[in-house]
C-alpha positions as MATLAB code, in Angstrom:
seq = 'MTTTLNMVKTGKYANDKIIGVRHVQCILCFFCLSLAYAWRVNLSVALVAMSGPSNATEANATLDSSEEAAEVDLFSFTESEKSYMLSSFFWGYIVTQVPGGYIAQRYGAKMLLMVGLVACAILTLLTPLSLKLGGWQALCVVRVLEGLTQGAVHPATHSLLAKWAPANERGMLATICYTGAQFGTIMMLATSGFIADSFAGWPGIFYFGGICGFVWVLLWWIFAASTPEEHKRITREELKFIEETRSVGKMQDARKMAPTPWGSIFTSMPFLSLLVVHCTHMWGFWTLLTQIPSYMKNIYSIDIKSSSLLSSLPYTVMMILSFFFVWLSKVLQNNKSISTSFNRKFFNSVGHWIPMLSLIGLGYVPQENSVLAVVLLTLTVGISAATYLGFQVNHIDLSPNYAGTLMGITNAAANVMSGLAPLAVGQIVKHPENVSEWRTVFFVAAFFYFIGNLLFVVFGRTDIQKWDTPDMVDEESIEAGLPLAGDKTRQPIPIANGKS';
ca = [
       0.000    0.000    0.000;
       2.841    2.381    0.871;
       4.510    1.610   -2.454;
       1.310    2.388   -4.340;
       0.870    5.737   -2.595;
       4.474    6.670   -3.332;
       4.040    5.771   -6.999;
       0.983    7.993   -7.246;
       2.760   10.919   -5.607;
       5.866   10.613   -7.803;
       3.811   10.306  -10.959;
       5.252    6.900  -11.927;
       1.815    5.393  -11.671;
       0.075    8.364  -13.257;
      -2.362    8.285  -16.143;
      -1.156    5.912  -18.822;
      -3.683    7.490  -21.199;
      -4.964   11.016  -21.595;
      -8.505    9.624  -21.611;
      -9.028    6.325  -19.858;
     -12.149    4.260  -19.347;
     -12.731    6.045  -16.029;
     -12.926    9.348  -17.908;
     -15.457    7.851  -20.337;
     -17.670    6.896  -17.380;
     -17.542   10.472  -16.112;
     -18.283   11.940  -19.558;
     -21.340    9.677  -19.755;
     -22.357   10.857  -16.268;
     -21.861   14.451  -17.459;
     -24.489   13.924  -20.151;
     -26.682   11.998  -17.707;
     -26.756   15.044  -15.427;
     -27.233   17.288  -18.464;
     -30.376   15.406  -19.457;
     -31.655   15.218  -15.884;
     -31.406   18.994  -15.395;
     -32.684   19.799  -18.891;
     -35.776   17.703  -18.133;
     -36.058   19.391  -14.761;
     -36.151   22.943  -16.141;
     -37.905   22.248  -19.467;
     -41.335   22.974  -18.006;
     -40.321   26.401  -16.692;
     -39.287   27.511  -20.178;
     -42.112   25.660  -21.966;
     -44.719   27.381  -19.791;
     -43.827   30.673  -21.452;
     -44.435   29.197  -24.912;
     -47.579   27.211  -24.053;
     -49.320   30.053  -22.215;
     -51.354   31.735  -24.931;
     -52.989   35.167  -25.218;
     -55.957   35.982  -23.066;
     -58.585   35.076  -25.650;
     -58.976   32.661  -28.526;
     -59.384   35.327  -31.236;
     -56.089   36.901  -30.280;
     -54.425   33.475  -30.168;
     -55.645   32.538  -33.663;
     -54.459   35.848  -35.021;
     -51.039   35.226  -33.542;
     -50.805   31.759  -35.051;
     -52.092   32.826  -38.465;
     -49.522   35.587  -38.677;
     -46.820   33.034  -39.491;
     -47.128   30.550  -42.323;
     -44.734   28.209  -40.560;
     -46.541   28.306  -37.230;
     -47.447   24.898  -35.893;
     -50.901   23.763  -34.893;
     -50.333   23.733  -31.154;
     -52.554   24.020  -28.121;
     -52.244   27.107  -25.956;
     -53.306   27.176  -22.321;
     -54.186   29.742  -19.720;
     -52.841   28.955  -16.253;
     -53.201   30.838  -13.001;
     -50.051   31.624  -11.015;
     -51.154   29.091   -8.417;
     -51.469   26.343  -11.037;
     -48.025   27.211  -12.421;
     -46.485   26.946   -8.954;
     -47.997   23.490   -8.454;
     -46.706   22.314  -11.830;
     -43.193   23.647  -11.203;
     -42.918   22.278   -7.663;
     -44.477   18.844   -8.277;
     -41.208   17.431   -9.635;
     -39.577   17.820   -6.219;
     -42.395   15.986   -4.425;
     -41.227   12.782   -6.071;
     -37.555   13.707   -6.217;
     -37.042   13.742   -2.466;
     -38.678   10.331   -1.930;
     -36.190    8.186   -3.897;
     -32.930    9.798   -2.727;
     -32.009    7.397    0.089;
     -33.477    4.239   -1.539;
     -31.600    5.166   -4.721;
     -28.283    5.373   -2.894;
     -28.909    2.055   -1.158;
     -29.836    0.284   -4.399;
     -26.793    1.733   -6.185;
     -24.385    0.509   -3.515;
     -25.981   -2.941   -3.411;
     -26.699   -3.638   -7.063;
     -24.609   -1.123   -8.979;
     -25.231    2.285  -10.502;
     -25.342    1.262  -14.166;
     -28.713   -0.462  -14.209;
     -30.273    2.003  -11.769;
     -29.349    5.041  -13.865;
     -30.376    3.320  -17.088;
     -33.822    2.325  -15.819;
     -34.357    5.741  -14.229;
     -33.494    7.707  -17.363;
     -35.463    5.403  -19.678;
     -38.535    5.941  -17.502;
     -37.945    9.697  -17.332;
     -37.450    9.906  -21.118;
     -40.794    8.161  -21.674;
     -42.528   10.470  -19.203;
     -40.963   13.491  -20.912;
     -42.377   12.349  -24.250;
     -45.810   11.908  -22.657;
     -45.866   15.369  -21.064;
     -47.701   17.210  -23.901;
     -50.277   14.422  -24.174;
     -50.904   14.408  -20.417;
     -51.519   18.146  -20.442;
     -53.894   17.886  -23.407;
     -55.934   14.994  -21.978;
     -55.868   15.691  -18.258;
     -54.990   19.352  -17.857;
     -52.495   20.744  -15.380;
     -53.449   18.138  -12.761;
     -52.337   15.274  -15.046;
     -49.129   17.135  -15.812;
     -48.442   17.385  -12.074;
     -48.765   13.597  -11.795;
     -46.287   13.140  -14.645;
     -43.852   15.560  -13.004;
     -44.091   13.733   -9.662;
     -43.246   10.486  -11.479;
     -40.331   12.187  -13.224;
     -39.045   13.291   -9.828;
     -39.259    9.714   -8.582;
     -37.185    8.465  -11.543;
     -34.528   11.155  -11.067;
     -34.160   10.894   -7.296;
     -31.420    8.295   -7.615;
     -29.270   10.250  -10.102;
     -27.008   12.038   -7.602;
     -26.645    9.106   -5.156;
     -25.949    6.670   -8.016;
     -23.384    9.035   -9.549;
     -21.622    9.277   -6.186;
     -21.697    5.496   -5.847;
     -20.156    5.160   -9.313;
     -17.456    7.728   -8.526;
     -16.534    5.867   -5.344;
     -15.764    2.788   -7.452;
     -14.086    4.518  -10.416;
     -12.266    7.593   -9.078;
      -8.680    7.349   -7.785;
      -8.335    9.378   -4.598;
      -6.081   12.026   -6.169;
      -8.491   12.488   -9.126;
     -11.711   12.459   -7.120;
     -12.363   16.201   -7.252;
     -11.618   16.461  -10.971;
     -13.784   13.490  -11.980;
     -16.648   14.614   -9.741;
     -16.504   18.068  -11.331;
     -16.669   16.541  -14.807;
     -19.798   14.633  -13.794;
     -21.667   17.369  -11.965;
     -20.971   20.263  -14.339;
     -23.377   18.415  -16.605;
     -26.121   20.022  -14.506;
     -25.055   23.501  -15.668;
     -24.554   22.349  -19.263;
     -28.045   20.849  -19.432;
     -29.602   23.983  -17.982;
     -27.683   26.225  -20.395;
     -28.657   24.131  -23.419;
     -32.321   24.070  -22.422;
     -32.442   27.840  -21.891;
     -30.564   28.497  -25.135;
     -32.490   26.136  -27.449;
     -36.030   26.027  -26.069;
     -37.064   29.267  -27.767;
     -35.897   28.034  -31.176;
     -37.623   24.681  -30.718;
     -40.879   26.336  -29.625;
     -40.782   28.583  -32.729;
     -40.162   25.611  -35.051;
     -42.731   23.381  -36.752;
     -42.877   21.239  -33.581;
     -44.076   24.101  -31.372;
     -43.724   23.953  -27.583;
     -44.323   20.150  -27.473;
     -41.055   19.820  -29.392;
     -39.197   20.892  -26.247;
     -40.329   17.650  -24.607;
     -40.074   15.442  -27.717;
     -36.497   16.508  -28.477;
     -35.445   16.004  -24.853;
     -37.042   12.553  -24.668;
     -35.317   11.380  -27.868;
     -31.938   12.570  -26.564;
     -32.562   10.430  -23.492;
     -32.843    7.249  -25.548;
     -29.605    8.084  -27.398;
     -27.829    8.436  -24.047;
     -29.285    5.159  -22.749;
     -27.866    3.301  -25.774;
     -24.385    4.749  -25.205;
     -24.620    4.042  -21.468;
     -25.589    0.422  -22.103;
     -22.584   -0.100  -24.414;
     -19.815    1.806  -22.645;
     -20.707    1.984  -18.922;
     -20.135   -0.377  -16.003;
     -20.857   -0.058  -12.295;
     -17.280   -0.917  -11.331;
     -13.904   -1.075  -13.119;
     -13.796   -4.815  -12.431;
     -16.975   -5.311  -14.491;
     -15.854   -3.287  -17.519;
     -14.869   -5.392  -20.525;
     -12.669   -2.823  -22.271;
     -10.546   -1.497  -19.425;
      -6.801   -2.178  -19.611;
      -5.038   -4.112  -16.881;
      -2.872   -1.095  -16.106;
      -5.811    1.248  -15.588;
      -7.709   -1.348  -13.559;
      -4.709   -1.835  -11.260;
      -4.242    1.915  -10.963;
      -7.850    2.446   -9.907;
      -7.982   -0.537   -7.526;
      -4.873    0.527   -5.638;
      -5.492    4.278   -5.494;
      -9.245    4.864   -5.197;
      -9.184    4.750   -1.376;
      -7.015    3.923    1.604;
      -9.559    1.487    2.994;
     -11.057   -1.567    1.335;
     -13.994   -1.605   -1.046;
     -16.540   -4.182    0.016;
     -18.069   -6.579   -2.479;
     -21.580   -5.219   -3.056;
     -23.012   -8.717   -2.707;
     -21.323   -9.227    0.676;
     -21.597   -5.746    2.143;
     -22.368   -5.416    5.807;
     -25.712   -3.792    6.685;
     -25.669   -0.014    6.460;
     -24.369    1.304    9.831;
     -27.160    3.846   10.311;
     -26.397    4.483   13.982;
     -22.722    5.190   13.325;
     -23.540    7.419   10.375;
     -25.982    9.613   12.281;
     -23.653    9.961   15.275;
     -20.629   10.849   13.154;
     -19.691   14.533   13.499;
     -17.903   14.628   10.121;
     -21.069   13.333    8.451;
     -23.390   15.626   10.431;
     -21.286   18.654    9.463;
     -21.511   17.476    5.833;
     -25.288   17.184    6.161;
     -25.573   20.714    7.551;
     -23.316   22.319    4.952;
     -25.239   20.616    2.122;
     -28.517   21.951    3.507;
     -27.239   25.501    4.044;
     -25.674   25.514    0.571;
     -28.964   24.599   -1.061;
     -30.819   27.254    0.925;
     -28.498   29.975   -0.362;
     -28.193   28.584   -3.885;
     -31.923   28.167   -4.451;
     -32.677   31.529   -2.877;
     -30.499   32.954   -5.625;
     -31.904   30.930   -8.497;
     -35.582   31.324   -7.622;
     -35.729   34.839   -6.186;
     -33.052   36.881   -7.951;
     -35.163   37.263  -11.145;
     -37.917   38.859   -9.036;
     -35.393   41.040   -7.196;
     -33.750   42.256  -10.408;
     -37.099   43.009  -12.032;
     -38.587   44.900   -9.087;
     -35.475   46.781   -7.949;
     -33.501   47.286  -11.176;
     -36.274   46.853  -13.815;
     -34.300   44.055  -15.508;
     -36.382   41.133  -16.743;
     -33.853   38.273  -16.644;
     -36.413   35.649  -17.651;
     -37.124   37.429  -20.930;
     -33.479   37.141  -22.003;
     -31.989   33.709  -22.638;
     -28.510   35.273  -22.468;
     -29.043   36.741  -19.003;
     -30.841   33.588  -17.827;
     -27.989   31.294  -18.832;
     -25.117   33.641  -17.916;
     -24.762   32.557  -14.243;
     -24.778   28.850  -15.246;
     -22.230   29.481  -18.000;
     -19.861   31.267  -15.613;
     -20.371   28.501  -13.048;
     -19.433   25.848  -15.612;
     -16.309   27.735  -16.723;
     -15.164   28.382  -13.153;
     -15.684   24.700  -12.308;
     -12.788   23.754  -14.566;
     -10.679   26.679  -13.387;
     -11.067   25.380   -9.831;
     -10.087   21.880  -11.002;
      -6.866   23.335  -12.431;
      -6.230   25.269   -9.213;
      -6.836   22.115   -7.183;
      -4.232   20.282   -9.250;
      -1.744   23.082   -8.606;
      -2.379   22.808   -4.867;
      -2.082   19.013   -4.991;
       1.381   19.342   -6.507;
       2.394   21.099   -3.296;
       2.930   18.022   -1.126;
       2.642   20.059    2.077;
      -1.053   20.734    1.393;
      -3.396   18.009    2.625;
      -6.636   16.777    1.075;
      -8.452   18.148    4.118;
      -7.091   21.642    3.510;
      -7.962   21.330   -0.183;
     -11.602   20.416    0.536;
     -12.079   23.120    3.160;
     -10.325   25.800    1.106;
     -12.546   25.296   -1.937;
     -15.659   24.975    0.196;
     -14.826   28.284    1.872;
     -14.350   29.918   -1.534;
     -17.693   28.497   -2.685;
     -19.578   29.691    0.402;
     -17.948   32.708    1.985;
     -17.302   34.687   -1.211;
     -20.976   34.281   -2.269;
     -21.874   35.260    1.309;
     -20.049   38.586    0.904;
     -21.355   39.238   -2.593;
     -24.926   38.530   -1.460;
     -24.611   41.144    1.248;
     -23.099   43.559   -1.272;
     -25.897   42.884   -3.755;
     -28.422   44.302   -1.301;
     -26.607   47.660   -1.270;
     -25.990   48.198   -4.988;
     -27.644   51.495   -6.046;
     -30.740   51.114   -8.200;
     -29.149   53.066  -11.044;
     -26.173   50.661  -11.214;
     -27.874   47.598  -12.676;
     -24.709   46.416  -14.458;
     -22.880   45.972  -11.142;
     -25.889   44.059   -9.796;
     -25.780   41.628  -12.739;
     -22.020   41.153  -12.295;
     -22.392   40.429   -8.574;
     -25.257   38.030   -9.223;
     -23.280   36.143  -11.881;
     -20.168   35.873   -9.704;
     -22.220   34.778   -6.683;
     -23.681   31.846   -8.610;
     -20.497   31.113  -10.576;
     -18.085   30.977   -7.645;
     -20.292   28.435   -5.884;
     -18.797   25.945   -8.382;
     -15.856   25.647   -5.980;
     -18.051   23.446   -3.778;
     -17.674   20.629   -6.346;
     -14.160   20.259   -4.888;
     -15.422   20.831   -1.347;
     -18.342   19.234    0.457;
     -19.927   17.763   -2.679;
     -17.246   15.088   -2.972;
     -16.730   14.612    0.771;
     -19.247   11.743    0.933;
     -16.738    9.573   -0.957;
     -13.888   10.731    1.307;
     -15.751    9.621    4.420;
     -17.130    6.347    3.122;
     -16.415    4.937   -0.353;
     -18.625    1.934    0.383;
     -21.675    3.950    1.469;
     -21.105    7.138   -0.564;
     -24.363    6.675   -2.496;
     -26.402    6.332    0.676;
     -24.689    9.341    2.267;
     -25.431   11.453   -0.803;
     -29.031   10.242   -0.744;
     -29.426   11.360    2.873;
     -27.841   14.786    2.488;
     -29.407   15.522   -0.911;
     -32.889   14.611    0.346;
     -32.532   16.934    3.333;
     -30.968   19.653    1.179;
     -33.844   19.572   -1.292;
     -36.289   20.090    1.560;
     -34.342   23.272    2.261;
     -34.599   24.151   -1.446;
     -38.373   24.086   -1.084;
     -38.442   25.985    2.199;
     -36.232   28.855    1.009;
     -38.773   30.351   -1.456;
     -41.524   29.999    1.168;
     -39.407   31.920    3.674;
     -38.787   34.648    1.107;
     -42.541   34.937    0.614;
     -42.959   35.581    4.332;
     -40.204   38.209    4.417;
     -40.866   40.091    1.182;
     -44.354   41.585    1.368;
     -43.551   44.549   -0.871;
     -41.259   43.481   -3.776;
     -40.197   47.083   -4.452;
     -38.877   47.486   -0.895;
     -35.112   46.919   -1.019;
     -34.763   46.620    2.779;
     -36.957   43.500    2.759;
     -34.724   41.958    0.096;
     -31.664   42.774    2.213;
     -33.162   40.681    4.988;
     -33.491   37.782    2.535;
     -29.840   38.151    1.537;
     -28.691   38.410    5.173;
     -30.502   35.171    6.019;
     -28.926   33.372    3.044;
     -25.506   34.806    3.928;
     -25.888   33.588    7.514;
     -26.645   30.075    6.248;
     -23.595   30.185    3.976;
     -21.429   31.318    6.903;
     -22.585   28.873    9.561;
     -22.683   25.857    7.238;
     -19.137   26.300    6.029;
     -17.884   27.141    9.521;
     -19.158   23.796   10.830;
     -17.600   22.008    7.844;
     -14.227   23.686    8.449;
     -14.279   22.780   12.149;
     -15.782   19.280   12.087;
     -15.310   18.117    8.483;
     -12.859   15.293    7.785;
     -11.442   13.620    4.685;
     -10.171   10.337    6.121;
     -12.240    7.181    5.758;
     -14.428    6.620    8.803;
     -14.133    3.336   10.702;
     -17.823    2.537   10.119;
     -17.154    2.370    6.364;
     -15.897   -1.211    6.844;
     -17.645   -2.321   10.045;
     -16.966   -6.038    9.645;
     -13.566   -5.932    7.957;
     -10.017   -5.605    9.316;
      -8.036   -3.219    7.122;
      -4.623   -4.925    7.256;
      -3.222   -2.843    4.391;
      -3.946    0.442    6.151;
      -2.409   -0.863    9.383;
       0.731   -2.047    7.591;
       1.017    1.334    5.894;
       0.667    3.127    9.222;
      -2.699    4.552    8.199;
      -5.292    3.535   10.836;
      -8.924    4.195   10.083;
     -10.476    7.439   11.305;
     -11.629    7.467   14.883;
      -9.661    4.318   15.797;
      -6.852    5.749   17.923;
      -6.225    2.669   20.031;
      -6.087   -0.162   17.503;
      -2.637   -1.733   17.157;
      -1.357   -3.736   14.191;
      -2.582   -7.314   14.385;
       0.224   -9.901   14.590;
       0.368  -12.073   11.496;
       1.525  -15.640   11.901;
       1.410  -18.363    9.231;
      -0.882  -16.202    7.103;
      -3.502  -15.911    9.879;
      -4.237  -13.076   12.249;
];
């Protein structure tokens, strides 16, 4: 084990190929997340196109004005009905988080992701029909089902990364996977208007997305595997590299894994600090994404939603900065005096405390300086990409064997916070033109950013926890002088005649 670690540090055991099979898995996960987030936001952009004029005569005149206009149905929704349709996805999404992580760690991520995205692709294709036959209530049912199929995406991706990612590449490979969320959102915002104006009309937004899903499923079926050991095309060199460098502890055989140590997990301070920071991050992040358009429109008279460029700008900057932070992380890793723990906490602090300061500043930008407000907003969202190298990969640090379950737990709780944040804003902001009420919103979000990261800096850890392998003796770690976290008293076990 010591030899392997030395080889990784010296570069002798470094990447034998620029793009290995492990990178292919992450590229496929990138497009998986792209599709998942495109399907998640497609309704918000389609609602603009499917909501027709106030009366039928006006609607027919609009359609007849273009020879290429498609024969599409237009609907009139109340704001209440729109809110139900937009929120219904998350009702199902929260439910399958923890079960999804458990299934992924037991039976592998490949089949789980494939079944989930096939089902979601079918539901996406059926969305226009459901709305036509059953109205907005039927569409809500479809969106709940879509949420159920997507709930396992993040936990399964984490489970896959735990099996495929060498420890020194974990942040980079996780960033490749999860920046797919920004890419999918950008592509949906950028193309939905063109699709809605084409011969397909607004239903084309759903048809095009559903077809892309089936293309991805075919590629996933051919090129993906739940573990390196199961992949038919991986080289021996890359397989050995991954097996000996993905973690200090031992990976359990999924078929022989010990029962999930729930008690140890929920009494682990490193995990509890991870749970809190995930929740506080989502509160701040979703406060930004859901409320900033209203703030900019009421305070600065800028309608972000009407401009695809302004709508996608924060996501574009976030995606670009993600790869800048990966490069910076590599630079820091080359400095052997900097630990993984420092690396995680440094990037998490960048991703939380800089947005905290810019949020506070945003509340004091003069109304006549709208350009500065847009810049601050974009940087606030963009810099949060640093968390991909912070808490968002820490589940795998703490427990490679149960990383999917850990992500399921924290992501489920965090998405509850995502739903509560807009409700809290509604209680605070009674007069949207009153900037002092918005400042209170920003102060609350800033406080969450501050306290969440503070707990992560103080209590967060990057060493594998002893409950990760509850029924296994980690002889390799002991021989290498690397005892498991929290086990300060255990001494090396004497080995005699091959038996302990």
